[in-house]
Amino acid sequence: MTQDDDIKTLDTQPDLGRRKFLGTTALVGLSGAGLSLGLSACNKESAPTEAAPGAKGEVAAHSPYEVAPGKLDTYYMFSSAGHAGDVRVFGLPSGREFKRIPVFNTDCMVGWGITNESKAIIGTNPDGSVKYDTGDTHHLHPSYTDGTYDGKYLFVNDKINCRLARVRLDTMECDRITQLPNIQGFHGTFPDKRDPVDSSINHTTRVFCGSEFSIPLPNLGKGLDDEAAYRSLFTCVDAESMEVRWQVLIDGNCELVATSYDGKLAATTQYNTEMATKYEEMMSLEWDTCLFFNVARIEEAVKAGKVRYYGDSKVPVVDGTKAANAEPKSALTCYVPIPKNPHGVNISPDGKYYACAGKLSPSASLIAHELVLKWFDGELKEPREAVVAEPEIGLGPLHTAFDNRGNAYTTLFLDSQMVKWSIEGAIKAYQGDKNAPVVLDRLDVHYQPGHGFTSMGETRECDGRFLVSDNKFSKDRFLPVGPLHPETSQLIDISGAKMTLVHDNPVASEPHDSIIIRRDIIKPLQIYNLDDFPNAVRDAKESGVFRDGRKVTVKLVSQAPAFSLREFRVKKGDEVTIILTNLDKVEDLTHGFAIQRHNINFIVNPQETKSVTFKVDRPGIYWCYCTHFCHALHMEMRSRMIVEA
């Protein structure tokens, strides 16, 4: 089956008809409310179906980039949300936003940071409050199997509080958050594309994390003014356990991160190789570096015990500084000089080249993967010999994406352009061929592009169909909404010789990075598995109030249009834990639960269980109600918490 065949199949899959679905659900709910209608509960097996989209009234798409009503997008796009702290899910080519996945932020719609389950992931203080309820997500990347996305996980950074989060792509919910020790300013991150030690493993086992801000090590209040001694660390996290494996002490700081397709190298760009603390001093040198890590050698050094520890951290740290790695054949790191203050580093889909862009240089640097390995083998005299091209492409280059035809696409922040250039042409020009075609096309974008990314562009299956330019300023592009503008996500067709701007899409501030994945790779669940929740209330008969001293557990279920407990009684001063299970099996039949004046608000999806724990500190009647519109009798779906003095 071809990709287009697969997409066609997805577009025309049977689905519940709108009227039939809503009508049946309402009748089932009325039956559950005690109105005898002779209906059995609607479940996944017996749900009615309808013919594929295409009935009367369907609106046809007007262009190949539109997605008609009832049709599905070809791609998912996942975007980091900056200091909003979440991850956003879009469809392409439509640009429609489908979901916001809370990660480092609190979200009362889904109860993230409110339920006990989410607090356990985020981390809490001794009093049960969330330790950090802010975050700054910059870079996100999915897990891989043999060089392409496998639809299992998505990893995203928190620059403020130095955490790495993992999102399950089957539920599109965060399931783990790990605090990284000894660092500040965790910015760039990238999972490995293939295990570098065991050739039988071809999937993501590690996630690499770069720290941008240098600090005294350990950072315990000593050496605060000895700025020359400040250092940064490069961190490796186990993708499954989410435990920190090891760290590397380096000169300079880390910016963005990339990994090779053969699993041998990880890389990070470095601005501020001056190791300065003031911004004007961070631009004094004309050369910075792209720093490469020999993963197998690092893990051998860790295994051999050639490590140190900082403070109370149990994470082993190896020495990756220049002074300790001057001999290539034993070196753990390789510092490749490139022009001034680079930002992005990205590897081409064929695995041959790393493209680095210097913010304060009009050029991009192309580094050959094979030549970096040769330096580690002692076959090159200087790391700089690994650079095979350095085309001048424009002002303010930041990030580079690729197609499947040997072309690179770099965002030019100062020029407000996307530039398309030939990898082969750039290499020939660097070798002296003055007639080699380098820059192939330029496209004005609006305005100041940050990240640019292509469809499947970070994989071996890069398809060269679309490019998205996420632009930092929108100015006159949309209706004004006050001083804080939306940002502009622009879809660009790159399938032809020239780039074609398809449409503008406003996005809420402030996305940084995105990735585009074919939809057939992502396999989201439609209904939870009740067996995944050890505390599930499996039957309405299990509902009730259970007291253990001043600790009270309230168990109840939701089934449209009612909660199993119409009321429950507790006493002032009790610590109350509410466990709620949604026993409905109908896809998309979500219920909410909120308690008046108690800061409780969360949802439960079909066959899901969530819980909250809180203190009741005042007597009275407090209504509990469903916050998520679920049924014709949604407004009547209530319970009462009766707090006795």
Coordinates of N, CA, C and O in Angstrom, one line a residue, residues 34-141:
G34 N -33.4 6.6 34.4 CA -34.6 5.9 34.9 C -35.8 6.0 34.0 O -36.9 5.6 34.4
L35 N -35.6 6.6 32.8 CA -36.7 6.6 31.9 C -36.6 5.4 31.0 O -35.7 5.2 30.2
S36 N -37.6 4.5 31.1 CA -37.5 3.2 30.4 C -37.8 3.4 28.9 O -38.9 3.8 28.5
L37 N -36.7 3.2 28.1 CA -36.8 3.4 26.6 C -36.5 2.1 25.9 O -36.4 2.1 24.7
G38 N -36.2 1.0 26.6 CA -35.9 -0.2 26.0 C -34.6 -0.2 25.2 O -34.5 -0.9 24.2
L39 N -33.6 0.5 25.7 CA -32.3 0.6 25.1 C -31.2 0.0 25.9 O -31.2 0.1 27.1
S40 N -30.3 -0.7 25.3 CA -29.1 -1.2 26.0 C -28.0 -0.2 25.9 O -28.0 0.7 25.1
A41 N -27.1 -0.3 26.8 CA -26.0 0.7 26.9 C -25.2 0.6 25.6 O -24.9 -0.5 25.1
C42 N -24.9 1.8 25.0 CA -24.1 1.9 23.8 C -22.6 1.6 24.1 O -22.1 2.3 25.0
N43 N -22.0 0.7 23.5 CA -20.6 0.5 23.7 C -19.8 0.4 22.3 O -20.4 0.6 21.3
K44 N -18.5 0.2 22.4 CA -17.7 0.3 21.2 C -18.1 -0.8 20.2 O -18.1 -0.5 19.0
E45 N -18.5 -2.0 20.7 CA -18.8 -3.0 19.8 C -20.2 -2.8 19.1 O -20.3 -3.1 17.9
S46 N -21.1 -2.2 19.8 CA -22.5 -2.1 19.2 C -22.7 -0.7 18.7 O -23.9 -0.4 18.3
A47 N -21.7 0.2 18.7 CA -22.0 1.5 18.2 C -22.4 1.6 16.8 O -21.8 0.9 15.9
P48 N -23.4 2.4 16.4 CA -23.8 2.4 15.0 C -22.8 3.1 14.2 O -22.0 3.9 14.6
T49 N -22.8 2.7 12.9 CA -21.9 3.3 12.0 C -22.6 4.0 10.8 O -23.8 3.8 10.6
E50 N -21.9 4.8 10.1 CA -22.4 5.5 9.0 C -21.5 5.4 7.8 O -20.3 5.1 7.9
A51 N -22.0 5.6 6.6 CA -21.2 5.6 5.4 C -20.1 6.6 5.5 O -20.2 7.6 6.2
A52 N -19.1 6.5 4.7 CA -18.0 7.4 4.7 C -18.5 8.8 4.3 O -19.5 9.0 3.6
P53 N -17.6 9.8 4.6 CA -18.0 11.2 4.2 C -18.2 11.3 2.7 O -17.5 10.6 2.0
G54 N -19.0 12.2 2.3 CA -19.3 12.3 0.9 C -20.7 12.5 0.6 O -21.2 12.5 -0.5
A55 N -21.5 12.5 1.7 CA -23.0 12.7 1.5 C -23.3 14.1 1.0 O -22.5 15.0 0.9
K56 N -24.6 14.3 0.8 CA -25.0 15.6 0.4 C -24.6 16.7 1.4 O -24.7 16.5 2.6
G57 N -24.3 17.8 0.8 CA -23.9 19.0 1.7 C -22.5 19.1 2.0 O -22.0 20.1 2.6
E58 N -21.6 18.1 1.7 CA -20.2 18.2 1.9 C -19.6 19.2 1.0 O -19.9 19.3 -0.2
V59 N -18.7 20.1 1.6 CA -18.1 21.1 0.8 C -16.8 20.6 0.2 O -15.9 20.1 0.9
A60 N -16.6 20.8 -1.0 CA -15.4 20.3 -1.7 C -14.3 21.3 -1.4 O -14.5 22.5 -1.3
A61 N -13.0 20.8 -1.3 CA -11.9 21.7 -1.1 C -11.6 22.5 -2.4 O -11.9 22.0 -3.5
H62 N -11.2 23.7 -2.2 CA -11.0 24.6 -3.4 C -9.5 24.6 -3.9 O -9.2 25.1 -4.9
S63 N -8.6 24.0 -3.1 CA -7.2 23.9 -3.5 C -6.7 22.6 -2.9 O -7.2 22.0 -2.0
P64 N -5.5 22.2 -3.4 CA -4.9 21.0 -2.9 C -4.4 21.1 -1.4 O -4.1 20.1 -0.8
Y65 N -4.5 22.3 -0.9 CA -4.0 22.6 0.4 C -5.1 22.6 1.5 O -4.9 22.6 2.6
E66 N -6.4 22.7 1.0 CA -7.5 22.8 1.9 C -7.9 21.4 2.3 O -7.7 20.4 1.6
V67 N -8.5 21.3 3.5 CA -9.0 20.0 4.0 C -10.5 20.2 4.1 O -11.0 21.0 5.0
A68 N -11.3 19.5 3.3 CA -12.7 19.7 3.3 C -13.4 19.2 4.5 O -12.8 18.3 5.2
P69 N -14.6 19.7 4.9 CA -15.3 19.1 6.0 C -15.5 17.6 5.9 O -15.8 17.1 4.8
G70 N -15.2 16.9 7.0 CA -15.3 15.5 7.0 C -14.0 14.8 6.5 O -14.0 13.5 6.6
K71 N -13.0 15.5 6.1 CA -11.7 14.9 5.6 C -10.7 15.1 6.7 O -10.8 15.9 7.6
L72 N -9.6 14.3 6.6 CA -8.6 14.4 7.6 C -7.3 15.0 7.0 O -7.0 14.9 5.8
D73 N -6.5 15.6 7.9 CA -5.2 16.2 7.5 C -4.3 15.0 7.2 O -4.4 13.9 7.7
T74 N -3.2 15.4 6.4 CA -2.2 14.4 6.0 C -1.2 14.2 7.1 O -0.6 13.1 7.2
Y75 N -0.9 15.2 7.8 CA 0.1 15.2 8.8 C -0.4 15.7 10.2 O -1.3 16.6 10.3
Y76 N 0.3 15.3 11.2 CA 0.3 15.9 12.5 C 1.5 16.9 12.6 O 2.6 16.6 12.1
M77 N 1.2 18.0 13.3 CA 2.3 18.9 13.6 C 2.3 19.1 15.1 O 1.3 19.5 15.7
F78 N 3.4 18.8 15.8 CA 3.6 19.1 17.2 C 4.5 20.3 17.4 O 5.6 20.3 16.8
S79 N 4.0 21.2 18.3 CA 4.8 22.4 18.5 C 5.0 22.7 20.0 O 4.1 22.5 20.8
S80 N 6.2 23.1 20.3 CA 6.5 23.6 21.7 C 5.8 24.9 21.8 O 5.8 25.7 20.9
A81 N 5.4 25.2 23.0 CA 4.6 26.5 23.2 C 5.4 27.5 24.0 O 4.7 28.5 24.5
G82 N 6.7 27.4 24.1 CA 7.4 28.4 24.8 C 7.0 28.5 26.2 O 6.8 27.5 26.9
H83 N 7.0 29.7 26.8 CA 6.7 29.9 28.2 C 5.3 29.7 28.6 O 4.9 29.9 29.7
A84 N 4.4 29.3 27.6 CA 3.1 28.7 28.0 C 3.3 27.4 28.7 O 2.4 27.0 29.5
G85 N 4.3 26.7 28.4 CA 4.7 25.4 29.1 C 4.0 24.2 28.6 O 4.2 23.1 29.2
D86 N 3.3 24.3 27.5 CA 2.6 23.1 27.0 C 3.1 22.7 25.6 O 4.1 23.3 25.1
V87 N 2.5 21.7 25.0 CA 2.7 21.2 23.7 C 1.5 21.3 22.9 O 0.4 20.9 23.4
R88 N 1.5 21.7 21.6 CA 0.3 21.9 20.8 C 0.3 21.0 19.6 O 1.3 20.7 19.1
V89 N -0.9 20.6 19.3 CA -1.1 19.6 18.2 C -1.9 20.2 17.1 O -3.0 20.7 17.4
F90 N -1.4 20.3 15.9 CA -2.0 20.8 14.7 C -2.2 19.8 13.7 O -1.5 18.7 13.7
G91 N -3.0 20.1 12.7 CA -3.1 19.3 11.5 C -2.5 20.0 10.3 O -2.7 21.3 10.2
L92 N -1.9 19.3 9.4 CA -1.4 20.0 8.2 C -1.9 19.1 7.0 O -1.9 17.9 7.1
P93 N -2.3 19.8 5.9 CA -2.0 21.2 5.6 C -3.0 22.2 6.1 O -2.9 23.4 5.8
S94 N -4.0 21.8 6.8 CA -5.1 22.8 7.2 C -4.5 23.9 8.2 O -5.0 25.0 8.2
G95 N -3.6 23.5 9.1 CA -3.2 24.4 10.1 C -4.1 24.5 11.3 O -3.9 25.3 12.2
R96 N -5.1 23.6 11.4 CA -6.1 23.6 12.5 C -5.4 23.1 13.8 O -4.7 22.1 13.8
E97 N -5.7 23.8 14.9 CA -5.2 23.3 16.2 C -6.2 22.3 16.8 O -7.4 22.6 16.9
F98 N -5.7 21.1 17.2 CA -6.6 20.1 17.7 C -6.5 20.0 19.2 O -7.5 19.6 19.8
K99 N -5.4 20.2 19.8 CA -5.2 20.0 21.2 C -4.0 20.7 21.8 O -3.1 21.0 21.0
R100 N -4.1 21.0 23.1 CA -3.0 21.5 23.8 C -2.7 20.5 24.9 O -3.6 20.2 25.7
I101 N -1.5 20.0 24.9 CA -1.1 19.0 25.9 C -0.4 19.7 27.1 O 0.8 20.2 26.9
P102 N -1.0 19.8 28.2 CA -0.3 20.4 29.3 C 0.9 19.6 29.8 O 0.8 18.3 29.8
V103 N 2.0 20.2 30.1 CA 3.2 19.5 30.5 C 3.8 20.1 31.7 O 3.7 19.5 32.8
F104 N 4.3 21.3 31.6 CA 4.9 22.0 32.7 C 4.0 23.1 33.3 O 4.3 23.7 34.3
N105 N 2.9 23.3 32.7 CA 1.9 24.3 33.2 C 0.7 23.5 33.9 O 0.6 22.3 33.7
T106 N -0.1 24.3 34.6 CA -1.3 23.7 35.1 C -2.4 24.0 34.1 O -2.4 25.0 33.4
D107 N -3.4 23.1 34.1 CA -4.5 23.2 33.1 C -5.8 22.7 33.8 O -5.9 21.5 34.0
C108 N -6.7 23.6 34.1 CA -7.9 23.2 34.8 C -8.9 22.5 33.9 O -9.8 21.8 34.4
M109 N -8.7 22.6 32.6 CA -9.6 21.9 31.7 C -9.5 20.4 31.8 O -10.5 19.7 32.0
V110 N -8.3 19.9 31.8 CA -8.1 18.5 32.0 C -7.7 18.1 33.4 O -7.6 16.9 33.7
G111 N -7.4 19.1 34.2 CA -7.1 18.8 35.6 C -5.6 18.6 35.8 O -5.2 18.1 36.9
W112 N -4.8 19.0 34.8 CA -3.3 18.8 34.9 C -2.8 19.7 36.0 O -2.9 20.9 36.0
G113 N -2.1 19.1 37.0 CA -1.6 19.8 38.1 C -2.6 20.0 39.2 O -2.3 20.5 40.3
I114 N -3.8 19.4 39.0 CA -4.9 19.4 40.0 C -5.1 18.0 40.5 O -5.3 17.8 41.7
T115 N -5.1 17.0 39.6 CA -5.4 15.6 40.1 C -4.1 15.1 40.7 O -3.0 15.5 40.5
N116 N -4.3 14.0 41.5 CA -3.2 13.4 42.2 C -2.2 12.7 41.2 O -1.0 12.7 41.4
E117 N -2.8 12.2 40.1 CA -2.0 11.5 39.1 C -1.1 12.5 38.4 O 0.1 12.2 38.2
S118 N -1.6 13.7 38.1 CA -0.7 14.6 37.4 C 0.3 15.3 38.3 O 1.4 15.5 37.9
K119 N -0.1 15.5 39.6 CA 0.9 16.0 40.6 C 2.0 15.1 40.8 O 3.2 15.5 41.0
A120 N 1.8 13.8 40.7 CA 2.8 12.8 40.9 C 3.8 12.9 39.8 O 5.0 12.6 40.0
I121 N 3.4 13.3 38.6 CA 4.3 13.4 37.5 C 5.1 14.7 37.5 O 6.3 14.8 37.3
I122 N 4.4 15.8 37.8 CA 5.0 17.1 37.9 C 6.0 17.2 39.0 O 7.0 17.8 38.9
G123 N 5.6 16.6 40.2 CA 6.4 16.8 41.4 C 5.8 17.8 42.4 O 5.3 18.8 42.0
T124 N 5.8 17.4 43.6 CA 5.2 18.2 44.6 C 6.1 18.6 45.8 O 7.1 17.9 46.0
N125 N 5.7 19.6 46.5 CA 6.3 20.0 47.8 C 5.8 19.1 48.9 O 4.8 18.4 48.7
P126 N 6.4 19.2 50.1 CA 5.9 18.4 51.2 C 4.4 18.6 51.6 O 3.7 17.7 52.0
D127 N 3.9 19.9 51.3 CA 2.5 20.1 51.6 C 1.6 19.7 50.5 O 0.3 19.9 50.6
G128 N 2.1 19.0 49.4 CA 1.2 18.5 48.3 C 1.1 19.5 47.2 O 0.5 19.1 46.2
S129 N 1.6 20.7 47.3 CA 1.4 21.7 46.2 C 2.4 21.3 45.1 O 3.5 20.7 45.4
V130 N 2.1 21.8 43.9 CA 3.0 21.5 42.8 C 4.3 22.3 43.0 O 4.3 23.5 43.3
K131 N 5.4 21.6 42.7 CA 6.7 22.2 43.0 C 7.0 23.4 42.0 O 7.4 24.5 42.4
Y132 N 6.8 23.1 40.7 CA 6.9 24.1 39.7 C 5.6 24.1 38.9 O 5.2 23.0 38.4
D133 N 5.0 25.2 38.7 CA 3.8 25.3 37.8 C 4.0 26.2 36.6 O 3.1 26.7 36.0
T134 N 5.3 26.4 36.3 CA 5.7 27.1 35.1 C 6.7 26.3 34.3 O 7.3 25.4 34.8
G135 N 6.8 26.6 33.0 CA 7.8 25.9 32.2 C 8.1 26.8 31.0 O 7.4 27.7 30.7
D136 N 9.1 26.4 30.2 CA 9.5 27.1 29.0 C 9.9 26.0 28.0 O 11.1 25.6 28.0
T137 N 9.0 25.6 27.2 CA 9.3 24.5 26.2 C 9.8 25.1 24.9 O 9.1 25.9 24.3
H138 N 11.0 24.7 24.6 CA 11.6 25.2 23.3 C 11.7 24.1 22.2 O 11.4 24.3 21.1
H139 N 12.2 22.9 22.6 CA 12.5 21.9 21.6 C 11.8 20.6 21.9 O 11.9 20.1 23.1
L140 N 11.2 20.0 20.9 CA 10.6 18.7 21.1 C 10.9 17.8 19.9 O 10.9 18.3 18.8
H141 N 11.1 16.6 20.2 CA 11.4 15.6 19.2 C 10.8 14.2 19.6 O 10.9 13.8 20.8

